[in-house]
């Protein structure tokens, strides 16, 4: 939150680091650059005083976004937990996309669907194994070295939830 707010008030385009992500403003957007190099964008960022849900006044990062209840575009507040949740989920998706690519490139597993954190593939009955599939899915890209991940799966002839 601190780094995002610093980048918003700085507006020089300089990167403000927080761990393995960095924040900067360019072209009317606050960007969060992920370890993969992909960026999350928050339009029209501002730091302004807001009233918290418990009635206190505080300086907060705000941006233009969709209200999930009214479905209308409005100024929204962001706090540290919100930002961490956003980039944690984005990093998890980047790692999963790397695993999908590894499975597809194996020539054995044809990835046909992903549902949230699940990957569904098809292969010939006599090719591959669940252990090999899990190994491919959990091979980390260089930028994610040291990230603790795991996967489990099952083999069947029909999809199940």
Short mmCIF file of N, CA and C in Angstrom, two decimals:
data_model
loop_
_atom_site.label_atom_id
_atom_site.label_comp_id
_atom_site.label_asym_id
_atom_site.label_seq_id
_atom_site.Cartn_x
_atom_site.Cartn_y
_atom_site.Cartn_z
N UNK A 1 0.84 -1.18 0.00
CA UNK A 1 0.00 0.00 0.00
C UNK A 1 0.89 1.25 0.00
N UNK A 2 1.93 1.24 0.83
CA UNK A 2 2.83 2.38 0.91
C UNK A 2 3.47 2.64 -0.44
N UNK A 3 4.01 1.62 -1.08
CA UNK A 3 4.68 1.78 -2.37
C UNK A 3 3.70 2.25 -3.45
N UNK A 4 2.48 1.74 -3.45
CA UNK A 4 1.47 2.15 -4.43
C UNK A 4 1.10 3.61 -4.22
N UNK A 5 0.96 4.03 -2.99
CA UNK A 5 0.62 5.42 -2.71
C UNK A 5 1.79 6.35 -3.05
N UNK A 6 3.02 5.92 -2.77
CA UNK A 6 4.19 6.72 -3.13
C UNK A 6 4.29 6.91 -4.63
N UNK A 7 4.06 5.84 -5.38
CA UNK A 7 4.11 5.93 -6.84
C UNK A 7 3.02 6.87 -7.37
N UNK A 8 1.86 6.82 -6.74
CA UNK A 8 0.74 7.67 -7.18
C UNK A 8 1.03 9.14 -6.94
N UNK A 9 1.62 9.46 -5.82
CA UNK A 9 1.92 10.87 -5.53
C UNK A 9 3.19 11.34 -6.23
N UNK A 10 4.11 10.43 -6.53
CA UNK A 10 5.38 10.76 -7.20
C UNK A 10 5.13 11.15 -8.65
N UNK A 11 4.41 10.31 -9.39
CA UNK A 11 4.03 10.54 -10.80
C UNK A 11 5.18 10.84 -11.75
N UNK A 12 6.39 10.43 -11.39
CA UNK A 12 7.53 10.62 -12.30
C UNK A 12 7.73 9.40 -13.17
N UNK A 13 7.00 8.33 -12.88
CA UNK A 13 7.22 7.08 -13.60
C UNK A 13 8.26 6.20 -12.92
N UNK A 14 8.88 6.74 -11.86
CA UNK A 14 9.89 5.96 -11.12
C UNK A 14 9.20 4.77 -10.44
N UNK A 15 9.87 3.63 -10.43
CA UNK A 15 9.33 2.43 -9.81
C UNK A 15 9.55 2.48 -8.30
N UNK A 16 8.50 2.15 -7.56
CA UNK A 16 8.56 2.06 -6.10
C UNK A 16 8.37 0.59 -5.76
N UNK A 17 9.40 -0.03 -5.23
CA UNK A 17 9.39 -1.47 -4.96
C UNK A 17 8.75 -1.80 -3.63
N UNK A 18 8.13 -2.95 -3.62
CA UNK A 18 7.62 -3.56 -2.39
C UNK A 18 7.78 -5.05 -2.57
N UNK A 19 8.83 -5.59 -1.97
CA UNK A 19 9.10 -7.01 -2.19
C UNK A 19 9.47 -7.25 -3.64
N UNK A 20 8.78 -8.19 -4.27
CA UNK A 20 9.10 -8.55 -5.66
C UNK A 20 8.18 -7.90 -6.68
N UNK A 21 7.36 -6.94 -6.23
CA UNK A 21 6.55 -6.17 -7.18
C UNK A 21 6.98 -4.72 -7.12
N UNK A 22 6.69 -3.99 -8.20
CA UNK A 22 6.97 -2.56 -8.20
C UNK A 22 5.75 -1.82 -8.72
N UNK A 23 5.64 -0.56 -8.29
CA UNK A 23 4.51 0.29 -8.63
C UNK A 23 5.01 1.53 -9.33
N UNK A 24 4.31 1.98 -10.36
CA UNK A 24 4.65 3.23 -11.04
C UNK A 24 3.42 3.75 -11.76
N UNK A 25 3.44 5.04 -12.06
CA UNK A 25 2.33 5.69 -12.76
C UNK A 25 2.79 6.08 -14.16
N UNK A 26 1.95 5.78 -15.15
CA UNK A 26 2.21 6.17 -16.54
C UNK A 26 0.87 6.27 -17.27
N UNK A 27 0.70 7.31 -18.04
CA UNK A 27 -0.48 7.44 -18.89
C UNK A 27 -1.81 7.39 -18.15
N UNK A 28 -1.87 7.90 -16.93
CA UNK A 28 -3.12 7.93 -16.20
C UNK A 28 -3.47 6.64 -15.47
N UNK A 29 -2.52 5.71 -15.40
CA UNK A 29 -2.74 4.44 -14.71
C UNK A 29 -1.66 4.23 -13.67
N UNK A 30 -2.04 3.61 -12.56
CA UNK A 30 -1.08 3.09 -11.60
C UNK A 30 -0.86 1.63 -11.99
N UNK A 31 0.38 1.27 -12.23
CA UNK A 31 0.71 -0.10 -12.61
C UNK A 31 1.40 -0.83 -11.48
N UNK A 32 1.03 -2.08 -11.32
CA UNK A 32 1.74 -3.00 -10.43
C UNK A 32 2.45 -3.99 -11.35
N UNK A 33 3.79 -3.92 -11.38
CA UNK A 33 4.54 -4.84 -12.23
C UNK A 33 4.88 -6.09 -11.42
N UNK A 34 4.39 -7.22 -11.90
CA UNK A 34 4.55 -8.51 -11.23
C UNK A 34 5.93 -9.10 -11.54
N UNK A 35 6.35 -10.09 -10.77
CA UNK A 35 7.65 -10.72 -11.03
C UNK A 35 7.77 -11.28 -12.45
N UNK A 36 6.66 -11.67 -13.06
CA UNK A 36 6.65 -12.21 -14.42
C UNK A 36 6.86 -11.12 -15.46
N UNK A 37 6.70 -9.86 -15.06
CA UNK A 37 6.77 -8.75 -16.01
C UNK A 37 5.39 -8.27 -16.43
N UNK A 38 4.36 -9.07 -16.16
CA UNK A 38 2.99 -8.66 -16.48
C UNK A 38 2.59 -7.53 -15.54
N UNK A 39 1.66 -6.71 -15.97
CA UNK A 39 1.25 -5.56 -15.17
C UNK A 39 -0.24 -5.57 -14.89
N UNK A 40 -0.59 -5.18 -13.67
CA UNK A 40 -1.97 -4.90 -13.31
C UNK A 40 -2.14 -3.39 -13.40
N UNK A 41 -3.28 -2.93 -13.86
CA UNK A 41 -3.50 -1.50 -14.06
C UNK A 41 -4.69 -1.00 -13.25
N UNK A 42 -4.49 0.13 -12.59
CA UNK A 42 -5.53 0.80 -11.82
C UNK A 42 -5.73 2.19 -12.42
N UNK A 43 -6.87 2.44 -13.08
CA UNK A 43 -7.07 3.71 -13.78
C UNK A 43 -7.31 4.90 -12.83
N UNK A 44 -6.83 6.06 -13.27
CA UNK A 44 -7.05 7.33 -12.60
C UNK A 44 -6.73 7.29 -11.10
N UNK A 45 -5.51 6.89 -10.74
CA UNK A 45 -5.18 6.77 -9.31
C UNK A 45 -5.07 8.13 -8.63
N UNK A 46 -5.50 8.17 -7.39
CA UNK A 46 -5.37 9.36 -6.56
C UNK A 46 -5.16 8.92 -5.11
N UNK A 47 -4.44 9.73 -4.35
CA UNK A 47 -4.37 9.52 -2.91
C UNK A 47 -5.21 10.63 -2.30
N UNK A 48 -6.23 10.23 -1.55
CA UNK A 48 -7.12 11.22 -0.96
C UNK A 48 -7.66 10.71 0.37
N UNK A 49 -8.19 11.60 1.14
CA UNK A 49 -8.75 11.23 2.43
C UNK A 49 -10.09 10.53 2.22
N UNK A 50 -10.25 9.40 2.91
CA UNK A 50 -11.49 8.64 2.83
C UNK A 50 -11.95 8.30 4.25
N UNK A 51 -13.21 7.94 4.37
CA UNK A 51 -13.76 7.47 5.64
C UNK A 51 -13.75 5.95 5.60
N UNK A 52 -13.11 5.33 6.59
CA UNK A 52 -13.04 3.88 6.65
C UNK A 52 -14.40 3.31 7.05
N UNK A 53 -14.55 2.00 6.95
CA UNK A 53 -15.81 1.35 7.31
C UNK A 53 -16.11 1.48 8.81
N UNK A 54 -15.09 1.79 9.61
CA UNK A 54 -15.29 1.97 11.05
C UNK A 54 -15.37 3.45 11.44
N UNK A 55 -15.45 4.34 10.42
CA UNK A 55 -15.69 5.74 10.67
C UNK A 55 -14.48 6.64 10.82
N UNK A 56 -13.28 6.10 10.73
CA UNK A 56 -12.06 6.91 10.84
C UNK A 56 -11.73 7.56 9.50
N UNK A 57 -11.01 8.66 9.56
CA UNK A 57 -10.51 9.32 8.36
C UNK A 57 -9.07 8.90 8.14
N UNK A 58 -8.71 8.59 6.90
CA UNK A 58 -7.33 8.24 6.58
C UNK A 58 -7.04 8.51 5.12
N UNK A 59 -5.76 8.70 4.82
CA UNK A 59 -5.34 8.86 3.44
C UNK A 59 -5.31 7.47 2.80
N UNK A 60 -5.85 7.37 1.60
CA UNK A 60 -5.94 6.07 0.94
C UNK A 60 -5.73 6.21 -0.55
N UNK A 61 -5.31 5.13 -1.15
CA UNK A 61 -5.21 5.04 -2.60
C UNK A 61 -6.62 4.83 -3.13
N UNK A 62 -7.00 5.61 -4.15
CA UNK A 62 -8.28 5.41 -4.81
C UNK A 62 -8.05 5.29 -6.32
N UNK A 63 -8.97 4.67 -6.99
CA UNK A 63 -8.89 4.50 -8.45
C UNK A 63 -10.31 4.35 -8.98
N UNK A 64 -10.47 4.47 -10.28
CA UNK A 64 -11.77 4.29 -10.90
C UNK A 64 -11.97 2.81 -11.20
N UNK A 65 -13.09 2.27 -10.73
CA UNK A 65 -13.35 0.84 -10.95
C UNK A 65 -14.84 0.56 -10.90
N UNK A 66 -15.18 -0.68 -11.16
CA UNK A 66 -16.57 -1.11 -11.17
C UNK A 66 -16.98 -1.54 -9.76
N UNK A 67 -18.09 -0.99 -9.28
CA UNK A 67 -18.66 -1.41 -8.01
C UNK A 67 -19.33 -2.76 -8.26
N UNK A 68 -18.93 -3.79 -7.52
CA UNK A 68 -19.45 -5.13 -7.79
C UNK A 68 -20.93 -5.29 -7.42
N UNK A 69 -21.46 -4.37 -6.62
CA UNK A 69 -22.87 -4.44 -6.26
C UNK A 69 -23.75 -3.67 -7.24
N UNK A 70 -23.36 -2.43 -7.55
CA UNK A 70 -24.19 -1.60 -8.43
C UNK A 70 -23.84 -1.78 -9.91
N UNK A 71 -22.67 -2.37 -10.18
CA UNK A 71 -22.16 -2.56 -11.54
C UNK A 71 -21.91 -1.22 -12.24
N UNK A 72 -21.70 -0.17 -11.46
CA UNK A 72 -21.42 1.15 -12.01
C UNK A 72 -19.97 1.52 -11.77
N UNK A 73 -19.44 2.32 -12.69
CA UNK A 73 -18.07 2.80 -12.58
C UNK A 73 -18.05 3.92 -11.54
N UNK A 74 -17.14 3.81 -10.57
CA UNK A 74 -17.05 4.82 -9.51
C UNK A 74 -15.66 4.81 -8.90
N UNK A 75 -15.37 5.83 -8.11
CA UNK A 75 -14.08 5.90 -7.41
C UNK A 75 -14.11 4.89 -6.28
N UNK A 76 -13.09 4.04 -6.23
CA UNK A 76 -12.98 2.99 -5.21
C UNK A 76 -11.72 3.19 -4.40
N UNK A 77 -11.76 2.78 -3.15
CA UNK A 77 -10.58 2.82 -2.29
C UNK A 77 -9.88 1.47 -2.34
N UNK A 78 -8.58 1.52 -2.24
CA UNK A 78 -7.79 0.29 -2.17
C UNK A 78 -6.98 0.34 -0.88
N UNK A 79 -6.84 -0.78 -0.23
CA UNK A 79 -6.03 -0.87 0.97
C UNK A 79 -5.03 -2.02 0.77
N UNK A 80 -4.09 -2.13 1.68
CA UNK A 80 -3.01 -3.10 1.51
C UNK A 80 -3.48 -4.52 1.21
N UNK A 81 -4.45 -5.01 1.97
CA UNK A 81 -4.94 -6.38 1.76
C UNK A 81 -5.55 -6.58 0.39
N UNK A 82 -6.27 -5.57 -0.10
CA UNK A 82 -6.89 -5.63 -1.43
C UNK A 82 -5.81 -5.74 -2.50
N UNK A 83 -4.76 -4.91 -2.38
CA UNK A 83 -3.68 -4.92 -3.38
C UNK A 83 -2.91 -6.23 -3.34
N UNK A 84 -2.62 -6.72 -2.13
CA UNK A 84 -1.90 -7.99 -2.00
C UNK A 84 -2.72 -9.14 -2.59
N UNK A 85 -4.02 -9.15 -2.32
CA UNK A 85 -4.88 -10.19 -2.89
C UNK A 85 -4.84 -10.14 -4.42
N UNK A 86 -4.92 -8.94 -5.00
CA UNK A 86 -4.88 -8.80 -6.45
C UNK A 86 -3.60 -9.37 -7.03
N UNK A 87 -2.44 -8.95 -6.49
CA UNK A 87 -1.22 -9.42 -7.14
C UNK A 87 -0.87 -10.85 -6.78
N UNK A 88 -1.32 -11.34 -5.62
CA UNK A 88 -1.10 -12.75 -5.29
C UNK A 88 -1.85 -13.65 -6.26
N UNK A 89 -3.11 -13.31 -6.53
CA UNK A 89 -3.90 -14.10 -7.48
C UNK A 89 -3.32 -14.00 -8.89
N UNK A 90 -2.81 -12.83 -9.25
CA UNK A 90 -2.23 -12.65 -10.58
C UNK A 90 -0.95 -13.49 -10.73
N UNK A 91 -0.12 -13.51 -9.69
CA UNK A 91 1.11 -14.32 -9.73
C UNK A 91 0.75 -15.80 -9.82
N UNK A 92 -0.26 -16.22 -9.06
CA UNK A 92 -0.70 -17.63 -9.12
C UNK A 92 -1.16 -17.97 -10.54
N UNK A 93 -1.87 -17.06 -11.18
CA UNK A 93 -2.32 -17.31 -12.56
C UNK A 93 -1.14 -17.37 -13.52
N UNK A 94 -0.14 -16.51 -13.33
CA UNK A 94 1.05 -16.54 -14.18
C UNK A 94 1.78 -17.88 -14.05
N UNK A 95 1.88 -18.39 -12.83
CA UNK A 95 2.53 -19.69 -12.60
C UNK A 95 1.71 -20.79 -13.25
N UNK A 96 0.39 -20.72 -13.10
CA UNK A 96 -0.47 -21.73 -13.71
C UNK A 96 -0.38 -21.69 -15.23
N UNK A 97 -0.32 -20.49 -15.80
CA UNK A 97 -0.19 -20.36 -17.26
C UNK A 97 1.11 -20.99 -17.74
N UNK A 98 2.17 -20.85 -16.95
CA UNK A 98 3.45 -21.49 -17.28
C UNK A 98 3.28 -23.01 -17.29
N UNK A 99 2.57 -23.54 -16.30
CA UNK A 99 2.31 -24.99 -16.24
C UNK A 99 1.46 -25.47 -17.40
N UNK A 100 0.46 -24.68 -17.77
CA UNK A 100 -0.39 -25.03 -18.92
C UNK A 100 0.46 -25.13 -20.18
N UNK A 101 1.33 -24.15 -20.37
CA UNK A 101 2.21 -24.14 -21.54
C UNK A 101 3.13 -25.36 -21.54
N UNK A 102 3.68 -25.70 -20.37
CA UNK A 102 4.56 -26.87 -20.27
C UNK A 102 3.80 -28.15 -20.64
N UNK A 103 2.58 -28.29 -20.17
CA UNK A 103 1.77 -29.47 -20.50
C UNK A 103 1.46 -29.51 -21.99
N UNK A 104 1.04 -28.39 -22.53
CA UNK A 104 0.72 -28.31 -23.96
C UNK A 104 1.95 -28.63 -24.82
N UNK A 105 3.11 -28.09 -24.42
CA UNK A 105 4.33 -28.30 -25.20
C UNK A 105 4.88 -29.71 -25.09
N UNK A 106 4.39 -30.50 -24.14
CA UNK A 106 4.89 -31.86 -23.96
C UNK A 106 4.52 -32.76 -25.14
N UNK A 107 3.47 -32.39 -25.86
CA UNK A 107 3.01 -33.22 -26.97
C UNK A 107 2.16 -34.39 -26.51
N UNK A 108 1.98 -34.54 -25.21
CA UNK A 108 1.19 -35.64 -24.65
C UNK A 108 -0.16 -35.15 -24.14
N UNK A 109 -0.12 -34.02 -23.46
CA UNK A 109 -1.33 -33.51 -22.79
C UNK A 109 -1.91 -32.34 -23.57
N UNK A 110 -3.15 -32.49 -23.99
CA UNK A 110 -3.87 -31.44 -24.71
C UNK A 110 -4.75 -30.71 -23.70
N UNK A 111 -4.33 -29.52 -23.28
CA UNK A 111 -5.10 -28.76 -22.31
C UNK A 111 -6.36 -28.24 -23.00
N UNK A 112 -7.53 -28.62 -22.46
CA UNK A 112 -8.79 -28.27 -23.08
C UNK A 112 -9.61 -27.27 -22.28
N UNK A 113 -9.26 -27.07 -20.99
CA UNK A 113 -10.07 -26.20 -20.16
C UNK A 113 -9.33 -25.85 -18.89
N UNK A 114 -9.53 -24.63 -18.41
CA UNK A 114 -9.10 -24.30 -17.05
C UNK A 114 -10.29 -23.67 -16.35
N UNK A 115 -10.49 -24.04 -15.11
CA UNK A 115 -11.58 -23.53 -14.30
C UNK A 115 -10.96 -23.07 -12.98
N UNK A 116 -10.88 -21.75 -12.81
CA UNK A 116 -10.25 -21.15 -11.63
C UNK A 116 -8.83 -21.71 -11.46
N UNK A 117 -8.63 -22.61 -10.51
CA UNK A 117 -7.29 -23.15 -10.28
C UNK A 117 -7.16 -24.60 -10.75
N UNK A 118 -8.04 -25.03 -11.64
CA UNK A 118 -7.99 -26.39 -12.17
C UNK A 118 -7.62 -26.36 -13.65
N UNK A 119 -6.88 -27.37 -14.07
CA UNK A 119 -6.52 -27.51 -15.48
C UNK A 119 -7.00 -28.88 -15.93
N UNK A 120 -7.72 -28.93 -17.02
CA UNK A 120 -8.26 -30.18 -17.54
C UNK A 120 -7.58 -30.45 -18.87
N UNK A 121 -7.03 -31.66 -18.99
CA UNK A 121 -6.33 -32.05 -20.21
C UNK A 121 -6.81 -33.41 -20.68
N UNK A 122 -6.57 -33.65 -21.95
CA UNK A 122 -6.84 -34.97 -22.54
C UNK A 122 -5.53 -35.53 -23.05
N UNK A 123 -5.43 -36.86 -23.01
CA UNK A 123 -4.29 -37.55 -23.60
C UNK A 123 -4.74 -38.94 -24.01
N UNK A 124 -3.92 -39.56 -24.81
CA UNK A 124 -4.22 -40.95 -25.17
C UNK A 124 -4.07 -41.81 -23.92
N UNK A 125 -4.88 -42.84 -23.81
CA UNK A 125 -4.92 -43.68 -22.60
C UNK A 125 -3.56 -44.30 -22.28
N UNK A 126 -2.75 -44.59 -23.26
CA UNK A 126 -1.47 -45.26 -23.04
C UNK A 126 -0.29 -44.28 -22.91
N UNK A 127 -0.55 -42.98 -22.95
CA UNK A 127 0.52 -41.99 -22.89
C UNK A 127 0.49 -41.21 -21.59
N UNK A 128 1.67 -40.82 -21.12
CA UNK A 128 1.79 -39.96 -19.96
C UNK A 128 1.40 -40.62 -18.66
N UNK A 129 1.50 -39.84 -17.58
CA UNK A 129 1.11 -40.33 -16.26
C UNK A 129 0.72 -39.13 -15.40
N UNK A 130 0.00 -39.39 -14.35
CA UNK A 130 -0.39 -38.32 -13.44
C UNK A 130 0.85 -37.68 -12.81
N UNK A 131 1.84 -38.49 -12.43
CA UNK A 131 3.07 -37.95 -11.84
C UNK A 131 3.78 -36.99 -12.80
N UNK A 132 3.87 -37.39 -14.07
CA UNK A 132 4.52 -36.53 -15.06
C UNK A 132 3.72 -35.24 -15.26
N UNK A 133 2.41 -35.35 -15.30
CA UNK A 133 1.54 -34.19 -15.48
C UNK A 133 1.71 -33.20 -14.34
N UNK A 134 1.71 -33.69 -13.11
CA UNK A 134 1.90 -32.84 -11.93
C UNK A 134 3.30 -32.19 -11.97
N UNK A 135 4.30 -32.95 -12.37
CA UNK A 135 5.66 -32.40 -12.46
C UNK A 135 5.70 -31.25 -13.47
N UNK A 136 5.06 -31.43 -14.62
CA UNK A 136 5.02 -30.36 -15.63
C UNK A 136 4.29 -29.12 -15.10
N UNK A 137 3.17 -29.35 -14.42
CA UNK A 137 2.39 -28.23 -13.90
C UNK A 137 3.13 -27.44 -12.83
N UNK A 138 3.98 -28.11 -12.07
CA UNK A 138 4.65 -27.46 -10.94
C UNK A 138 6.09 -27.06 -11.24
N UNK A 139 6.51 -27.14 -12.49
CA UNK A 139 7.83 -26.63 -12.86
C UNK A 139 7.73 -25.11 -12.92
N UNK A 140 8.51 -24.45 -12.07
CA UNK A 140 8.42 -23.00 -11.95
C UNK A 140 9.20 -22.27 -13.03
N UNK A 141 8.68 -21.13 -13.49
CA UNK A 141 9.48 -20.27 -14.37
C UNK A 141 10.62 -19.67 -13.54
N UNK A 142 11.66 -19.20 -14.18
CA UNK A 142 12.83 -18.66 -13.48
C UNK A 142 12.45 -17.52 -12.54
N UNK A 143 11.52 -16.66 -12.93
CA UNK A 143 11.15 -15.52 -12.10
C UNK A 143 10.45 -15.92 -10.81
N UNK A 144 9.95 -17.16 -10.72
CA UNK A 144 9.22 -17.63 -9.53
C UNK A 144 10.04 -18.58 -8.68
N UNK A 145 11.33 -18.67 -8.94
CA UNK A 145 12.18 -19.60 -8.20
C UNK A 145 11.98 -19.43 -6.69
N UNK A 146 11.79 -20.56 -6.02
CA UNK A 146 11.61 -20.56 -4.58
C UNK A 146 10.17 -20.45 -4.12
N UNK A 147 9.25 -20.22 -5.04
CA UNK A 147 7.84 -20.11 -4.68
C UNK A 147 7.30 -21.50 -4.33
N UNK A 148 6.73 -21.65 -3.15
CA UNK A 148 6.22 -22.98 -2.76
C UNK A 148 4.88 -23.26 -3.43
N UNK A 149 4.86 -24.20 -4.35
CA UNK A 149 3.60 -24.57 -5.00
C UNK A 149 3.44 -26.08 -4.95
N UNK A 150 2.25 -26.53 -5.20
CA UNK A 150 1.95 -27.94 -5.25
C UNK A 150 0.75 -28.16 -6.16
N UNK A 151 0.52 -29.38 -6.51
CA UNK A 151 -0.63 -29.74 -7.34
C UNK A 151 -1.01 -31.17 -7.04
N UNK A 152 -2.25 -31.46 -7.24
CA UNK A 152 -2.73 -32.84 -7.14
C UNK A 152 -3.72 -33.05 -8.26
N UNK A 153 -4.00 -34.28 -8.54
CA UNK A 153 -4.91 -34.54 -9.64
C UNK A 153 -5.48 -35.93 -9.59
N UNK A 154 -6.19 -36.27 -10.62
CA UNK A 154 -6.77 -37.59 -10.78
C UNK A 154 -6.93 -37.87 -12.26
N UNK A 155 -7.11 -39.10 -12.59
CA UNK A 155 -7.27 -39.53 -13.97
C UNK A 155 -8.65 -40.15 -14.11
N UNK A 156 -9.37 -39.76 -15.13
CA UNK A 156 -10.70 -40.32 -15.36
C UNK A 156 -11.14 -40.06 -16.78
N UNK A 157 -12.28 -40.61 -17.13
CA UNK A 157 -12.79 -40.44 -18.50
C UNK A 157 -13.80 -39.31 -18.60
N UNK A 158 -14.23 -38.76 -17.47
CA UNK A 158 -15.18 -37.64 -17.46
C UNK A 158 -14.73 -36.61 -16.45
N UNK A 159 -15.08 -35.34 -16.73
CA UNK A 159 -14.77 -34.26 -15.80
C UNK A 159 -15.70 -34.35 -14.60
N UNK A 160 -15.14 -34.08 -13.44
CA UNK A 160 -15.95 -34.01 -12.23
C UNK A 160 -15.48 -32.83 -11.39
N UNK A 161 -16.33 -32.31 -10.60
CA UNK A 161 -15.98 -31.18 -9.73
C UNK A 161 -15.74 -31.69 -8.34
#
